[in-house]
Amino acid sequence: MVVKLALAKYAALAVLIVSNAMFSVCEETCAGNTAAKETESKQGSCSCGMNREKRDVRDSPDDYSNMYSFEKKNSGESPYRRTNHMVLIPGGTFTMGLDKPILPQDGEGPARRTTIDSFYMDVYEVTNAEFEYFVNQTGYKTEAERFGNSFVLDYLIPNKIQEKITQAVASAPWWLPVDGADWRHPFGPGTTIVDRMDHPVVHVSWNDAVEFCKWAGKVLPTEAEWEYATRGGLENKLFPWGDDLLPNGEHRMNIWQGSFPTKNTVEDGFETTAPVTSFPPNKYGLYNTVGNAWEWVNDWYKIQHTSDDQLNPTGPLHGTDRVKKGGSYMCHKSYCYRYRCASRSNNTPDSSASNLGFRCASQKQPSDVPVVEHDPKLK
């Protein structure tokens, strides 16, 4: 029997089931929200059954906390290749959103002509190595660490951890709150990032991401900046490279293949997150803006938009949830078709999960951050 969570930090997350589009968009839902409970009551549970594969492949020694720490805190030195590069995104005008939204309840429409000034964008998602550098310099503790838990897909949780869990997200029972899950322990205690320092950091809240950006002399991009940069100069395309999911039969992003949430066939080569350098970049030189890990952006979340022309929009002044973009390795078209340029979702600013990360932006070139030139021949 699934027990509904009553934790305040997840109270604003909602459940949506899109029957008319044949999509059950349960990936990012959490119990505790009144509207979510009403939706679940009216439309049924998102449960896909309990016959799921269980594996212990991620089990590792419990005490590894010093195995990947920098030799000298505050030394400014890193044993890992830095991935804090930025690229100048040239200003311009593009069509943001869709007049025929695929998931209209997410606020994907209407389409509106939007002008963006030039800005800098991180080439890569912020990695575990970059985040550890920040933590070693500042002593920062993430909200997941302070709360003591974070959400993990049950498919990825070692059996010995899952056996102790008695709660779940009522409408999406594959999401489990795992005590001790955080950016250092992505699937719970005894799991490690020692072999994934070049993967995107996850289990970071919007508040955590903002603190990192401040330290780095950067900011979170606005939703408009993120979508403009992700499109890479292409107009009205589903993905950063066009409309074909598999151009020339090749995978261009890290998403779920198979049957969610019971079987991932790993046809793209990655069961969970992938290194941030994986797959070809878009025409602006940005890697993995779709798939891999959800990315926080600065805007408060709303679903009603004007169709008027926009100039550097920054979103509403107030709200309860923040916008995230790009989807993740957990996305599948059958239930979460959000690995598109125009797709969007939301979480409360203190929420965290095993598929939620970020990248930074800046209106000016930060000091001591390498800026690379994008190759105009990139496809």
PDB file of N, CA and C in Angstrom, residues 6-13 30-31 140-151 181-182 202-211 220 296-297 299-300 319-324 346-354 356:
ATOM      1  N   ALA A   6       3.626  13.583   3.179  1.00  0.00           N
ATOM      2  CA  ALA A   6       3.070  14.826   3.697  1.00  0.00           C
ATOM      3  C   ALA A   6       4.176  15.816   3.988  1.00  0.00           C
ATOM      4  N   LEU A   7       5.285  15.697   3.265  1.00  0.00           N
ATOM      5  CA  LEU A   7       6.421  16.570   3.514  1.00  0.00           C
ATOM      6  C   LEU A   7       6.191  17.917   2.849  1.00  0.00           C
ATOM      7  N   ALA A   8       6.418  18.987   3.596  1.00  0.00           N
ATOM      8  CA  ALA A   8       6.122  20.321   3.080  1.00  0.00           C
ATOM      9  C   ALA A   8       6.959  20.668   1.878  1.00  0.00           C
ATOM     10  N   LYS A   9       8.191  20.163   1.800  1.00  0.00           N
ATOM     11  CA  LYS A   9       9.063  20.564   0.704  1.00  0.00           C
ATOM     12  C   LYS A   9       8.561  20.088  -0.643  1.00  0.00           C
ATOM     13  N   TYR A  10       7.653  19.099  -0.656  1.00  0.00           N
ATOM     14  CA  TYR A  10       7.127  18.598  -1.924  1.00  0.00           C
ATOM     15  C   TYR A  10       5.673  18.992  -2.152  1.00  0.00           C
ATOM     16  N   ALA A  11       5.173  19.886  -1.318  1.00  0.00           N
ATOM     17  CA  ALA A  11       3.730  20.123  -1.325  1.00  0.00           C
ATOM     18  C   ALA A  11       3.230  20.782  -2.581  1.00  0.00           C
ATOM     19  N   ALA A  12       4.099  21.445  -3.351  1.00  0.00           N
ATOM     20  CA  ALA A  12       3.617  22.207  -4.502  1.00  0.00           C
ATOM     21  C   ALA A  12       3.731  21.459  -5.817  1.00  0.00           C
ATOM     22  N   LEU A  13       4.159  20.202  -5.796  1.00  0.00           N
ATOM     23  CA  LEU A  13       4.330  19.473  -7.043  1.00  0.00           C
ATOM     24  C   LEU A  13       3.011  18.846  -7.452  1.00  0.00           C
ATOM     25  N   CYS A  30       4.658  14.729  -7.291  1.00  0.00           N
ATOM     26  CA  CYS A  30       4.822  14.359  -5.890  1.00  0.00           C
ATOM     27  C   CYS A  30       3.504  14.575  -5.169  1.00  0.00           C
ATOM     28  N   ALA A  31       3.277  13.790  -4.136  1.00  0.00           N
ATOM     29  CA  ALA A  31       2.023  13.896  -3.400  1.00  0.00           C
ATOM     30  C   ALA A  31       2.030  15.110  -2.495  1.00  0.00           C
ATOM     31  N   TYR A 140      29.476  24.646   1.212  1.00  0.00           N
ATOM     32  CA  TYR A 140      28.023  24.677   1.015  1.00  0.00           C
ATOM     33  C   TYR A 140      27.416  23.287   1.171  1.00  0.00           C
ATOM     34  N   LYS A 141      26.243  23.227   1.791  1.00  0.00           N
ATOM     35  CA  LYS A 141      25.456  22.003   1.888  1.00  0.00           C
ATOM     36  C   LYS A 141      24.155  22.185   1.127  1.00  0.00           C
ATOM     37  N   THR A 142      23.840  21.249   0.271  1.00  0.00           N
ATOM     38  CA  THR A 142      22.624  21.335  -0.528  1.00  0.00           C
ATOM     39  C   THR A 142      21.394  21.128   0.346  1.00  0.00           C
ATOM     40  N   GLU A 143      20.255  21.508  -0.192  1.00  0.00           N
ATOM     41  CA  GLU A 143      19.011  21.319   0.556  1.00  0.00           C
ATOM     42  C   GLU A 143      18.690  19.839   0.753  1.00  0.00           C
ATOM     43  N   ALA A 144      19.037  19.003  -0.227  1.00  0.00           N
ATOM     44  CA  ALA A 144      18.822  17.564  -0.042  1.00  0.00           C
ATOM     45  C   ALA A 144      19.624  17.053   1.146  1.00  0.00           C
ATOM     46  N   GLU A 145      20.846  17.547   1.305  1.00  0.00           N
ATOM     47  CA  GLU A 145      21.660  17.150   2.453  1.00  0.00           C
ATOM     48  C   GLU A 145      21.052  17.652   3.756  1.00  0.00           C
ATOM     49  N   ARG A 146      20.530  18.861   3.739  1.00  0.00           N
ATOM     50  CA  ARG A 146      19.953  19.426   4.956  1.00  0.00           C
ATOM     51  C   ARG A 146      18.608  18.790   5.285  1.00  0.00           C
ATOM     52  N   PHE A 147      17.799  18.514   4.262  1.00  0.00           N
ATOM     53  CA  PHE A 147      16.520  17.832   4.500  1.00  0.00           C
ATOM     54  C   PHE A 147      16.737  16.376   4.904  1.00  0.00           C
ATOM     55  N   GLY A 148      17.809  15.781   4.385  1.00  0.00           N
ATOM     56  CA  GLY A 148      18.112  14.396   4.721  1.00  0.00           C
ATOM     57  C   GLY A 148      17.631  13.376   3.727  1.00  0.00           C
ATOM     58  N   ASN A 149      16.951  13.821   2.652  1.00  0.00           N
ATOM     59  CA  ASN A 149      16.500  12.869   1.644  1.00  0.00           C
ATOM     60  C   ASN A 149      16.262  13.569   0.317  1.00  0.00           C
ATOM     61  N   SER A 150      16.065  12.764  -0.712  1.00  0.00           N
ATOM     62  CA  SER A 150      15.736  13.276  -2.042  1.00  0.00           C
ATOM     63  C   SER A 150      15.101  12.139  -2.826  1.00  0.00           C
ATOM     64  N   PHE A 151      14.478  12.463  -3.972  1.00  0.00           N
ATOM     65  CA  PHE A 151      13.741  11.470  -4.741  1.00  0.00           C
ATOM     66  C   PHE A 151      14.626  10.745  -5.748  1.00  0.00           C
ATOM     67  N   ALA A 181      20.037  10.235   0.059  1.00  0.00           N
ATOM     68  CA  ALA A 181      20.290  10.514  -1.359  1.00  0.00           C
ATOM     69  C   ALA A 181      20.613  11.993  -1.523  1.00  0.00           C
ATOM     70  N   ASP A 182      21.695  12.296  -2.199  1.00  0.00           N
ATOM     71  CA  ASP A 182      22.090  13.675  -2.463  1.00  0.00           C
ATOM     72  C   ASP A 182      23.074  13.677  -3.616  1.00  0.00           C
ATOM     73  N   VAL A 202      23.277  16.199  -9.896  1.00  0.00           N
ATOM     74  CA  VAL A 202      21.827  16.096  -9.695  1.00  0.00           C
ATOM     75  C   VAL A 202      21.538  16.198  -8.195  1.00  0.00           C
ATOM     76  N   HIS A 203      20.279  16.136  -7.853  1.00  0.00           N
ATOM     77  CA  HIS A 203      19.833  16.362  -6.471  1.00  0.00           C
ATOM     78  C   HIS A 203      20.181  17.778  -6.015  1.00  0.00           C
ATOM     79  N   VAL A 204      20.117  18.722  -6.948  1.00  0.00           N
ATOM     80  CA  VAL A 204      20.317  20.128  -6.585  1.00  0.00           C
ATOM     81  C   VAL A 204      18.992  20.862  -6.757  1.00  0.00           C
ATOM     82  N   SER A 205      18.622  21.629  -5.781  1.00  0.00           N
ATOM     83  CA  SER A 205      17.407  22.434  -5.848  1.00  0.00           C
ATOM     84  C   SER A 205      17.673  23.709  -6.644  1.00  0.00           C
ATOM     85  N   TRP A 206      16.596  24.435  -6.945  1.00  0.00           N
ATOM     86  CA  TRP A 206      16.762  25.745  -7.594  1.00  0.00           C
ATOM     87  C   TRP A 206      17.580  26.656  -6.685  1.00  0.00           C
ATOM     88  N   ASN A 207      17.328  26.619  -5.405  1.00  0.00           N
ATOM     89  CA  ASN A 207      18.087  27.446  -4.468  1.00  0.00           C
ATOM     90  C   ASN A 207      19.568  27.085  -4.470  1.00  0.00           C
ATOM     91  N   ASP A 208      19.874  25.785  -4.540  1.00  0.00           N
ATOM     92  CA  ASP A 208      21.267  25.349  -4.621  1.00  0.00           C
ATOM     93  C   ASP A 208      21.923  25.874  -5.894  1.00  0.00           C
ATOM     94  N   ALA A 209      21.200  25.767  -7.010  1.00  0.00           N
ATOM     95  CA  ALA A 209      21.738  26.212  -8.289  1.00  0.00           C
ATOM     96  C   ALA A 209      22.052  27.704  -8.274  1.00  0.00           C
ATOM     97  N   VAL A 210      21.175  28.489  -7.665  1.00  0.00           N
ATOM     98  CA  VAL A 210      21.403  29.932  -7.570  1.00  0.00           C
ATOM     99  C   VAL A 210      22.668  30.227  -6.769  1.00  0.00           C
ATOM    100  N   GLU A 211      22.878  29.502  -5.673  1.00  0.00           N
ATOM    101  CA  GLU A 211      24.074  29.721  -4.862  1.00  0.00           C
ATOM    102  C   GLU A 211      25.340  29.379  -5.638  1.00  0.00           C
ATOM    103  N   LEU A 220      21.346  31.892 -13.366  1.00  0.00           N
ATOM    104  CA  LEU A 220      20.557  30.948 -14.147  1.00  0.00           C
ATOM    105  C   LEU A 220      19.987  31.661 -15.362  1.00  0.00           C
ATOM    106  N   TRP A 296      17.290  23.663 -14.325  1.00  0.00           N
ATOM    107  CA  TRP A 296      16.589  24.810 -13.755  1.00  0.00           C
ATOM    108  C   TRP A 296      16.833  26.056 -14.584  1.00  0.00           C
ATOM    109  N   VAL A 297      15.803  26.891 -14.715  1.00  0.00           N
ATOM    110  CA  VAL A 297      15.977  28.238 -15.243  1.00  0.00           C
ATOM    111  C   VAL A 297      15.437  29.226 -14.216  1.00  0.00           C
ATOM    112  N   ASP A 299      13.021  31.589 -14.199  1.00  0.00           N
ATOM    113  CA  ASP A 299      11.644  32.085 -14.156  1.00  0.00           C
ATOM    114  C   ASP A 299      10.763  31.370 -13.145  1.00  0.00           C
ATOM    115  N   TRP A 300       9.846  32.141 -12.547  1.00  0.00           N
ATOM    116  CA  TRP A 300       8.709  31.545 -11.864  1.00  0.00           C
ATOM    117  C   TRP A 300       7.813  30.903 -12.916  1.00  0.00           C
ATOM    118  N   GLY A 319       5.569  33.597  -7.674  1.00  0.00           N
ATOM    119  CA  GLY A 319       5.042  32.280  -7.970  1.00  0.00           C
ATOM    120  C   GLY A 319       5.350  31.319  -6.834  1.00  0.00           C
ATOM    121  N   THR A 320       4.998  30.076  -7.040  1.00  0.00           N
ATOM    122  CA  THR A 320       5.302  29.032  -6.057  1.00  0.00           C
ATOM    123  C   THR A 320       6.316  28.034  -6.590  1.00  0.00           C
ATOM    124  N   ASP A 321       6.354  27.842  -7.902  1.00  0.00           N
ATOM    125  CA  ASP A 321       7.266  26.897  -8.535  1.00  0.00           C
ATOM    126  C   ASP A 321       8.183  27.626  -9.505  1.00  0.00           C
ATOM    127  N   ARG A 322       9.337  27.023  -9.762  1.00  0.00           N
ATOM    128  CA  ARG A 322      10.264  27.527 -10.763  1.00  0.00           C
ATOM    129  C   ARG A 322      10.238  26.612 -11.993  1.00  0.00           C
ATOM    130  N   VAL A 323      10.608  27.169 -13.139  1.00  0.00           N
ATOM    131  CA  VAL A 323      10.590  26.427 -14.396  1.00  0.00           C
ATOM    132  C   VAL A 323      11.854  25.586 -14.527  1.00  0.00           C
ATOM    133  N   LYS A 324      11.697  24.411 -15.094  1.00  0.00           N
ATOM    134  CA  LYS A 324      12.836  23.592 -15.504  1.00  0.00           C
ATOM    135  C   LYS A 324      12.606  23.179 -16.954  1.00  0.00           C
ATOM    136  N   ASN A 346       7.897  22.054 -13.964  1.00  0.00           N
ATOM    137  CA  ASN A 346       8.035  22.905 -12.785  1.00  0.00           C
ATOM    138  C   ASN A 346       8.271  22.088 -11.530  1.00  0.00           C
ATOM    139  N   ASN A 347       8.936  22.688 -10.585  1.00  0.00           N
ATOM    140  CA  ASN A 347       9.105  22.161  -9.236  1.00  0.00           C
ATOM    141  C   ASN A 347       9.219  23.328  -8.266  1.00  0.00           C
ATOM    142  N   THR A 348       8.963  23.052  -7.000  1.00  0.00           N
ATOM    143  CA  THR A 348       9.203  24.071  -5.983  1.00  0.00           C
ATOM    144  C   THR A 348      10.701  24.338  -5.886  1.00  0.00           C
ATOM    145  N   PRO A 349      11.107  25.543  -5.488  1.00  0.00           N
ATOM    146  CA  PRO A 349      12.534  25.896  -5.499  1.00  0.00           C
ATOM    147  C   PRO A 349      13.407  25.061  -4.583  1.00  0.00           C
ATOM    148  N   ASP A 350      12.801  24.354  -3.612  1.00  0.00           N
ATOM    149  CA  ASP A 350      13.607  23.542  -2.706  1.00  0.00           C
ATOM    150  C   ASP A 350      13.550  22.059  -3.050  1.00  0.00           C
ATOM    151  N   SER A 351      12.961  21.711  -4.191  1.00  0.00           N
ATOM    152  CA  SER A 351      12.844  20.312  -4.587  1.00  0.00           C
ATOM    153  C   SER A 351      14.131  19.806  -5.229  1.00  0.00           C
ATOM    154  N   SER A 352      14.353  18.505  -5.099  1.00  0.00           N
ATOM    155  CA  SER A 352      15.522  17.886  -5.723  1.00  0.00           C
ATOM    156  C   SER A 352      15.172  16.460  -6.116  1.00  0.00           C
ATOM    157  N   ALA A 353      15.902  15.938  -7.089  1.00  0.00           N
ATOM    158  CA  ALA A 353      15.659  14.577  -7.566  1.00  0.00           C
ATOM    159  C   ALA A 353      16.887  14.092  -8.314  1.00  0.00           C
ATOM    160  N   SER A 354      16.886  12.798  -8.621  1.00  0.00           N
ATOM    161  CA  SER A 354      18.054  12.174  -9.246  1.00  0.00           C
ATOM    162  C   SER A 354      18.171  12.460 -10.731  1.00  0.00           C
ATOM    163  N   LEU A 356      17.677  15.984 -11.846  1.00  0.00           N
ATOM    164  CA  LEU A 356      17.463  17.423 -11.888  1.00  0.00           C
ATOM    165  C   LEU A 356      18.779  18.166 -11.632  1.00  0.00           C
TER     166      LEU A 356
END
